[in-house]
N, CA, C and O atoms as a MOPAC input file, in Angstrom:
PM7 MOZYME 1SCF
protein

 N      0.85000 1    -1.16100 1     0.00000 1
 C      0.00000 1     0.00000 1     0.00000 1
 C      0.90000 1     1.22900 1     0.00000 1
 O      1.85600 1     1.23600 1     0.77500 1
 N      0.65300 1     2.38600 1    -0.89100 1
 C      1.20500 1     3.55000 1    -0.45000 1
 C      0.29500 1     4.60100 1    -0.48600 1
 O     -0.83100 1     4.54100 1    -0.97800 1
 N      0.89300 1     5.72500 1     0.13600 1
 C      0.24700 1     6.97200 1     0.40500 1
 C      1.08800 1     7.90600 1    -0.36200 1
 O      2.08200 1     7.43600 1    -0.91700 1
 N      0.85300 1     9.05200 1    -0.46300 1
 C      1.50300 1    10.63600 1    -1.01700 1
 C      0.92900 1    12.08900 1    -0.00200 1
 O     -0.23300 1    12.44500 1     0.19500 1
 N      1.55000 1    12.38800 1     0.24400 1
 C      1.65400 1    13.87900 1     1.27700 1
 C      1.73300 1    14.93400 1     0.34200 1
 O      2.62900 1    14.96300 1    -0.50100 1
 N      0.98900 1    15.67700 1     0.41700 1
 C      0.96400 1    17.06600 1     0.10900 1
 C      2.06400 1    17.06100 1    -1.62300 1
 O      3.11500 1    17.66400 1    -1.84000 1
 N      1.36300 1    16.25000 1    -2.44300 1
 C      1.80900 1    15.96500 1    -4.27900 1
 C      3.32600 1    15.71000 1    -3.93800 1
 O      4.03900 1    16.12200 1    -4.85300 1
 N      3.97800 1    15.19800 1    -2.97800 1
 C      5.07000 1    14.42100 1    -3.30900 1
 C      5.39000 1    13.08600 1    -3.75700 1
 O      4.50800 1    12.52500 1    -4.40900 1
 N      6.36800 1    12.51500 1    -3.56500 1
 C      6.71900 1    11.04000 1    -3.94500 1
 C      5.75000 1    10.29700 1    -2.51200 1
 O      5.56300 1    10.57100 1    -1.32700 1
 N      5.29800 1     9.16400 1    -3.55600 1
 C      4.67100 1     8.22500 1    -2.65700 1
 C      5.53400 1     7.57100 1    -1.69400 1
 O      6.73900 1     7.59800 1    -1.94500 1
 N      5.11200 1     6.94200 1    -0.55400 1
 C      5.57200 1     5.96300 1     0.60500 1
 C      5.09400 1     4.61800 1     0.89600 1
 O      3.94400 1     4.33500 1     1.23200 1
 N      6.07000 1     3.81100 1     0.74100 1
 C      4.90900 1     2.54800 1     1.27500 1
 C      5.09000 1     2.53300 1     2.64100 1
 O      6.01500 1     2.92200 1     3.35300 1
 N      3.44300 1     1.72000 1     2.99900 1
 C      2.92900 1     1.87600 1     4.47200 1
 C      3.32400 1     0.34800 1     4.68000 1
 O      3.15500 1    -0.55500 1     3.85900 1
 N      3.97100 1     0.23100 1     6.14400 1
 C      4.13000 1    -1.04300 1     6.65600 1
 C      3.05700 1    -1.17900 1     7.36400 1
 O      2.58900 1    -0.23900 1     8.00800 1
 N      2.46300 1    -2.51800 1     7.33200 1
 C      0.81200 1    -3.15500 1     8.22400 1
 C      2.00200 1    -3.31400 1     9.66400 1
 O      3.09400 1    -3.87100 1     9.55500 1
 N      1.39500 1    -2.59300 1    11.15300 1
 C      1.91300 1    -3.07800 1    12.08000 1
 C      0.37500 1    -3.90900 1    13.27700 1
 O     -0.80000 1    -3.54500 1    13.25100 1
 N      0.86300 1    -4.81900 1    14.00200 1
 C     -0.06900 1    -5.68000 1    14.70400 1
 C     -1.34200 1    -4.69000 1    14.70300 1
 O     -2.24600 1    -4.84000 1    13.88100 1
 N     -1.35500 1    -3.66700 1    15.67700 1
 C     -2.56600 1    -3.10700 1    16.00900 1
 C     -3.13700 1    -2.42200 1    14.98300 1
 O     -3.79400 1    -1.41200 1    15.23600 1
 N     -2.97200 1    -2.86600 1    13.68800 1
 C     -4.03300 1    -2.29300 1    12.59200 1
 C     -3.73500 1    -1.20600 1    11.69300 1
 O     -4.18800 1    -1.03900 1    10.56000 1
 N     -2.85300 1    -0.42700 1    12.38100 1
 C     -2.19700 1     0.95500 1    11.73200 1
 C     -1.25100 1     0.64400 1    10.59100 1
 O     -0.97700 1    -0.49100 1    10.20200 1
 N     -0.85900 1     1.59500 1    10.17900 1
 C      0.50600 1     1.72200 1     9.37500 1
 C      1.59300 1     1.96000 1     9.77900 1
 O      1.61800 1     2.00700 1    11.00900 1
 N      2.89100 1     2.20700 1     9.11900 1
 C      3.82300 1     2.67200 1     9.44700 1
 C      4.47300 1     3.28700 1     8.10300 1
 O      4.73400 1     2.49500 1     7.19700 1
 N      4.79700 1     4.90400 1     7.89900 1
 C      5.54600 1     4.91500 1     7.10500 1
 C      6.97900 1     5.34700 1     7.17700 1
 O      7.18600 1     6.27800 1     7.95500 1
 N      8.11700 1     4.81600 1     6.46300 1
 C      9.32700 1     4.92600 1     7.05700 1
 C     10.13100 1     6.32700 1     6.01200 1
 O     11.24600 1     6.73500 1     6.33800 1
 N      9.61700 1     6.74300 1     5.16300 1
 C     10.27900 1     7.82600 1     4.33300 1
 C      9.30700 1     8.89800 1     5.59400 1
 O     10.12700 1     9.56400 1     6.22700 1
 N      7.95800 1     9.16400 1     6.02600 1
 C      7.97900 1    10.29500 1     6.45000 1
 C      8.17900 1     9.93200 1     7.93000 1
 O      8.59100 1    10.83400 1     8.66000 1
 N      7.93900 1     8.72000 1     8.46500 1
 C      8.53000 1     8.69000 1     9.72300 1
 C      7.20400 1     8.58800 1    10.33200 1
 O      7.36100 1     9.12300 1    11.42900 1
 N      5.96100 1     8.19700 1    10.24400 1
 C      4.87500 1     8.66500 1    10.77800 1
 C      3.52800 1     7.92800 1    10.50100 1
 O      3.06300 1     7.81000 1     9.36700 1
 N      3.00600 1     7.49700 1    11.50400 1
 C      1.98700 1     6.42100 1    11.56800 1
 C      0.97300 1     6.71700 1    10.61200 1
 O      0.98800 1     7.87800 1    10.20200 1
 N     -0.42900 1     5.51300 1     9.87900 1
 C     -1.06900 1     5.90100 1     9.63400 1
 C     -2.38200 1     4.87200 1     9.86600 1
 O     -2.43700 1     3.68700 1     9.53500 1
 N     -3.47300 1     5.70800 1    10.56400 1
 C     -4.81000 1     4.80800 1    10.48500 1
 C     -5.99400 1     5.12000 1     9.80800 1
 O     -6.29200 1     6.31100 1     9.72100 1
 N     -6.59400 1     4.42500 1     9.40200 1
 C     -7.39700 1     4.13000 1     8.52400 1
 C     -9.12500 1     4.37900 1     9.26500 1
 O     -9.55900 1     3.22800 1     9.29600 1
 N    -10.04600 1     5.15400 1     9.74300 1
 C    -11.32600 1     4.98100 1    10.67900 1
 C    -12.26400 1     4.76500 1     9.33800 1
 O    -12.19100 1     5.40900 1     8.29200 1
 N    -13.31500 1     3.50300 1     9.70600 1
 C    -14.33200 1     3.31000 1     8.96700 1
 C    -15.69300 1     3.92300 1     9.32200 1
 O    -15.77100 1     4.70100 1    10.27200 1
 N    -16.72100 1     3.61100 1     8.62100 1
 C    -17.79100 1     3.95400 1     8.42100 1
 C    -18.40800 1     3.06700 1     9.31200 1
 O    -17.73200 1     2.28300 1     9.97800 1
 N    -19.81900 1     3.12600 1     9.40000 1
 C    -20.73100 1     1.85200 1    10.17800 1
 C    -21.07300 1     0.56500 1     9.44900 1
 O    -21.70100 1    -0.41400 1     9.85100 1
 N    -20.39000 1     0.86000 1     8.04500 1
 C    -20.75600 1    -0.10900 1     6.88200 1
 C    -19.07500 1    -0.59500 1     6.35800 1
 O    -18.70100 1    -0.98300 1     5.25200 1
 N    -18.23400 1    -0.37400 1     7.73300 1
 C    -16.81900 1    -0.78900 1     6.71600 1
 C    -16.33700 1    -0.44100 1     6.31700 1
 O    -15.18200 1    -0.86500 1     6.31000 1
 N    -16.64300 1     0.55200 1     5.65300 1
 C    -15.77100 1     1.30200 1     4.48600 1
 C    -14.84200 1     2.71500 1     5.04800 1
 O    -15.26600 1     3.57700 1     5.81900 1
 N    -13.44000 1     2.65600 1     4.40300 1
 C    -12.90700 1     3.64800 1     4.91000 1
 C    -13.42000 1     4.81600 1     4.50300 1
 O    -13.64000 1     5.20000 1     3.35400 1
 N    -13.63900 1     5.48900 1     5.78800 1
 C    -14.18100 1     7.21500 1     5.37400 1
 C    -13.50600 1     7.92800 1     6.14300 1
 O    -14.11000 1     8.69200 1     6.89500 1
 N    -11.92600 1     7.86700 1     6.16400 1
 C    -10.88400 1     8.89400 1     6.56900 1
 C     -9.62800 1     8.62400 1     6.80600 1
 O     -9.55000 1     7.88500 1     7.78700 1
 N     -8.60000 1     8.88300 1     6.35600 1
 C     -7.21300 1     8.22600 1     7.28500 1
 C     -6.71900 1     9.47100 1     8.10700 1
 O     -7.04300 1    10.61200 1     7.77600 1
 N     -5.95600 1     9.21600 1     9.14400 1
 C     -5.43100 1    10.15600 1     9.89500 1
 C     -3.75700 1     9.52000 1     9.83600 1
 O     -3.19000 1     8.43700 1     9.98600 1
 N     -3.43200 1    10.84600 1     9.54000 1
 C     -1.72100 1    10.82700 1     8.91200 1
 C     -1.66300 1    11.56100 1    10.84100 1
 O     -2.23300 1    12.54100 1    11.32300 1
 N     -0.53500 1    10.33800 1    11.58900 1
 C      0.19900 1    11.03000 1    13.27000 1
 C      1.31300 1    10.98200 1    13.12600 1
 O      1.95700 1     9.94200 1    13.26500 1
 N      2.05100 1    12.64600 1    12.65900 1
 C      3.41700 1    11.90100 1    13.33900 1
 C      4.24900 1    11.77500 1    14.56900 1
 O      3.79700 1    11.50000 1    15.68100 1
 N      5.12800 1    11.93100 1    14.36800 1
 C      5.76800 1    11.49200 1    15.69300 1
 C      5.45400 1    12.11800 1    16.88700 1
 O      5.67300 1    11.43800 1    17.89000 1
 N      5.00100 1    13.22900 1    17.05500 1
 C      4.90700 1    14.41300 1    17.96600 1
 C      3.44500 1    14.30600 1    18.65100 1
 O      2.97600 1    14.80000 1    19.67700 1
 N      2.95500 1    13.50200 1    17.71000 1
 C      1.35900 1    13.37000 1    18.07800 1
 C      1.00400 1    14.02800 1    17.54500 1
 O     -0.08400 1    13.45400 1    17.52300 1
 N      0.77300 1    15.16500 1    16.75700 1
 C     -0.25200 1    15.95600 1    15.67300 1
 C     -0.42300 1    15.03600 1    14.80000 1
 O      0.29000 1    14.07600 1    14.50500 1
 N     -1.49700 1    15.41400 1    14.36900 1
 C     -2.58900 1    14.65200 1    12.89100 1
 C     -3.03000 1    15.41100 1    12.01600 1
 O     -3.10500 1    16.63200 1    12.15100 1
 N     -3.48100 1    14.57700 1    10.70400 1
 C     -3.62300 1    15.38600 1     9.47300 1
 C     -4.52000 1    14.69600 1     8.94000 1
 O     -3.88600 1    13.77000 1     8.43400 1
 N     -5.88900 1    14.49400 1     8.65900 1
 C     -6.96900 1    14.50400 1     7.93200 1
 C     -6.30100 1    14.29500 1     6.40000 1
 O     -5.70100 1    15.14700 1     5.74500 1
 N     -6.61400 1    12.77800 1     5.99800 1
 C     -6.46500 1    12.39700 1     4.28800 1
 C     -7.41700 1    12.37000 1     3.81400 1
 O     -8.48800 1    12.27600 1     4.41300 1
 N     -7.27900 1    12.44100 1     2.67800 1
 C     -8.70700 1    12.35300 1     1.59900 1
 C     -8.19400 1    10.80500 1     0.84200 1
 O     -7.02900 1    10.42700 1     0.71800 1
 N     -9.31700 1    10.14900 1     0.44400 1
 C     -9.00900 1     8.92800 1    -0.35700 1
 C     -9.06500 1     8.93600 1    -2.16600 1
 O    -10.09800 1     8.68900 1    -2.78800 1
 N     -8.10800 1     9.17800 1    -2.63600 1
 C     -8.31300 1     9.19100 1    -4.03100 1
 C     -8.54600 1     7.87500 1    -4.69900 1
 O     -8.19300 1     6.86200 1    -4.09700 1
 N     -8.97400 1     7.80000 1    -5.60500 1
 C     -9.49200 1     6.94800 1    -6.73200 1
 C     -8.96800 1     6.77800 1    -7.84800 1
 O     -9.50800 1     6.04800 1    -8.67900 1

């Protein structure tokens, strides 16, 4: 799986146990919150510091 930050080069996300991501080019977790039907309807980019950033899912 990868992601892209703000139109740069993509990252691949490592799957870690508790469900999240990990990405190692920006250094900074990522989870995925679903809907009531499953479906992802948001990721939250944390990095290290604990701030978060609201993703959009492209197609």
């Amino acid at each position: 799986m990868l992601a892209r930050a703000n139109e740069g080069t993509y990252s691949e996300l490592i799957p870690l146990a508790d469900g999240r991501f990990f990405s190692r080019t920006l250094y900074s977790y990522i989870d995925f919150q679903r809907d009531e039907k499953g479906a992802v309807s948001k990721m939250l980019w944390i990095n290290n510091d604990g701030n978060f950033f609201e993703g959009s899912k492209v197609y």
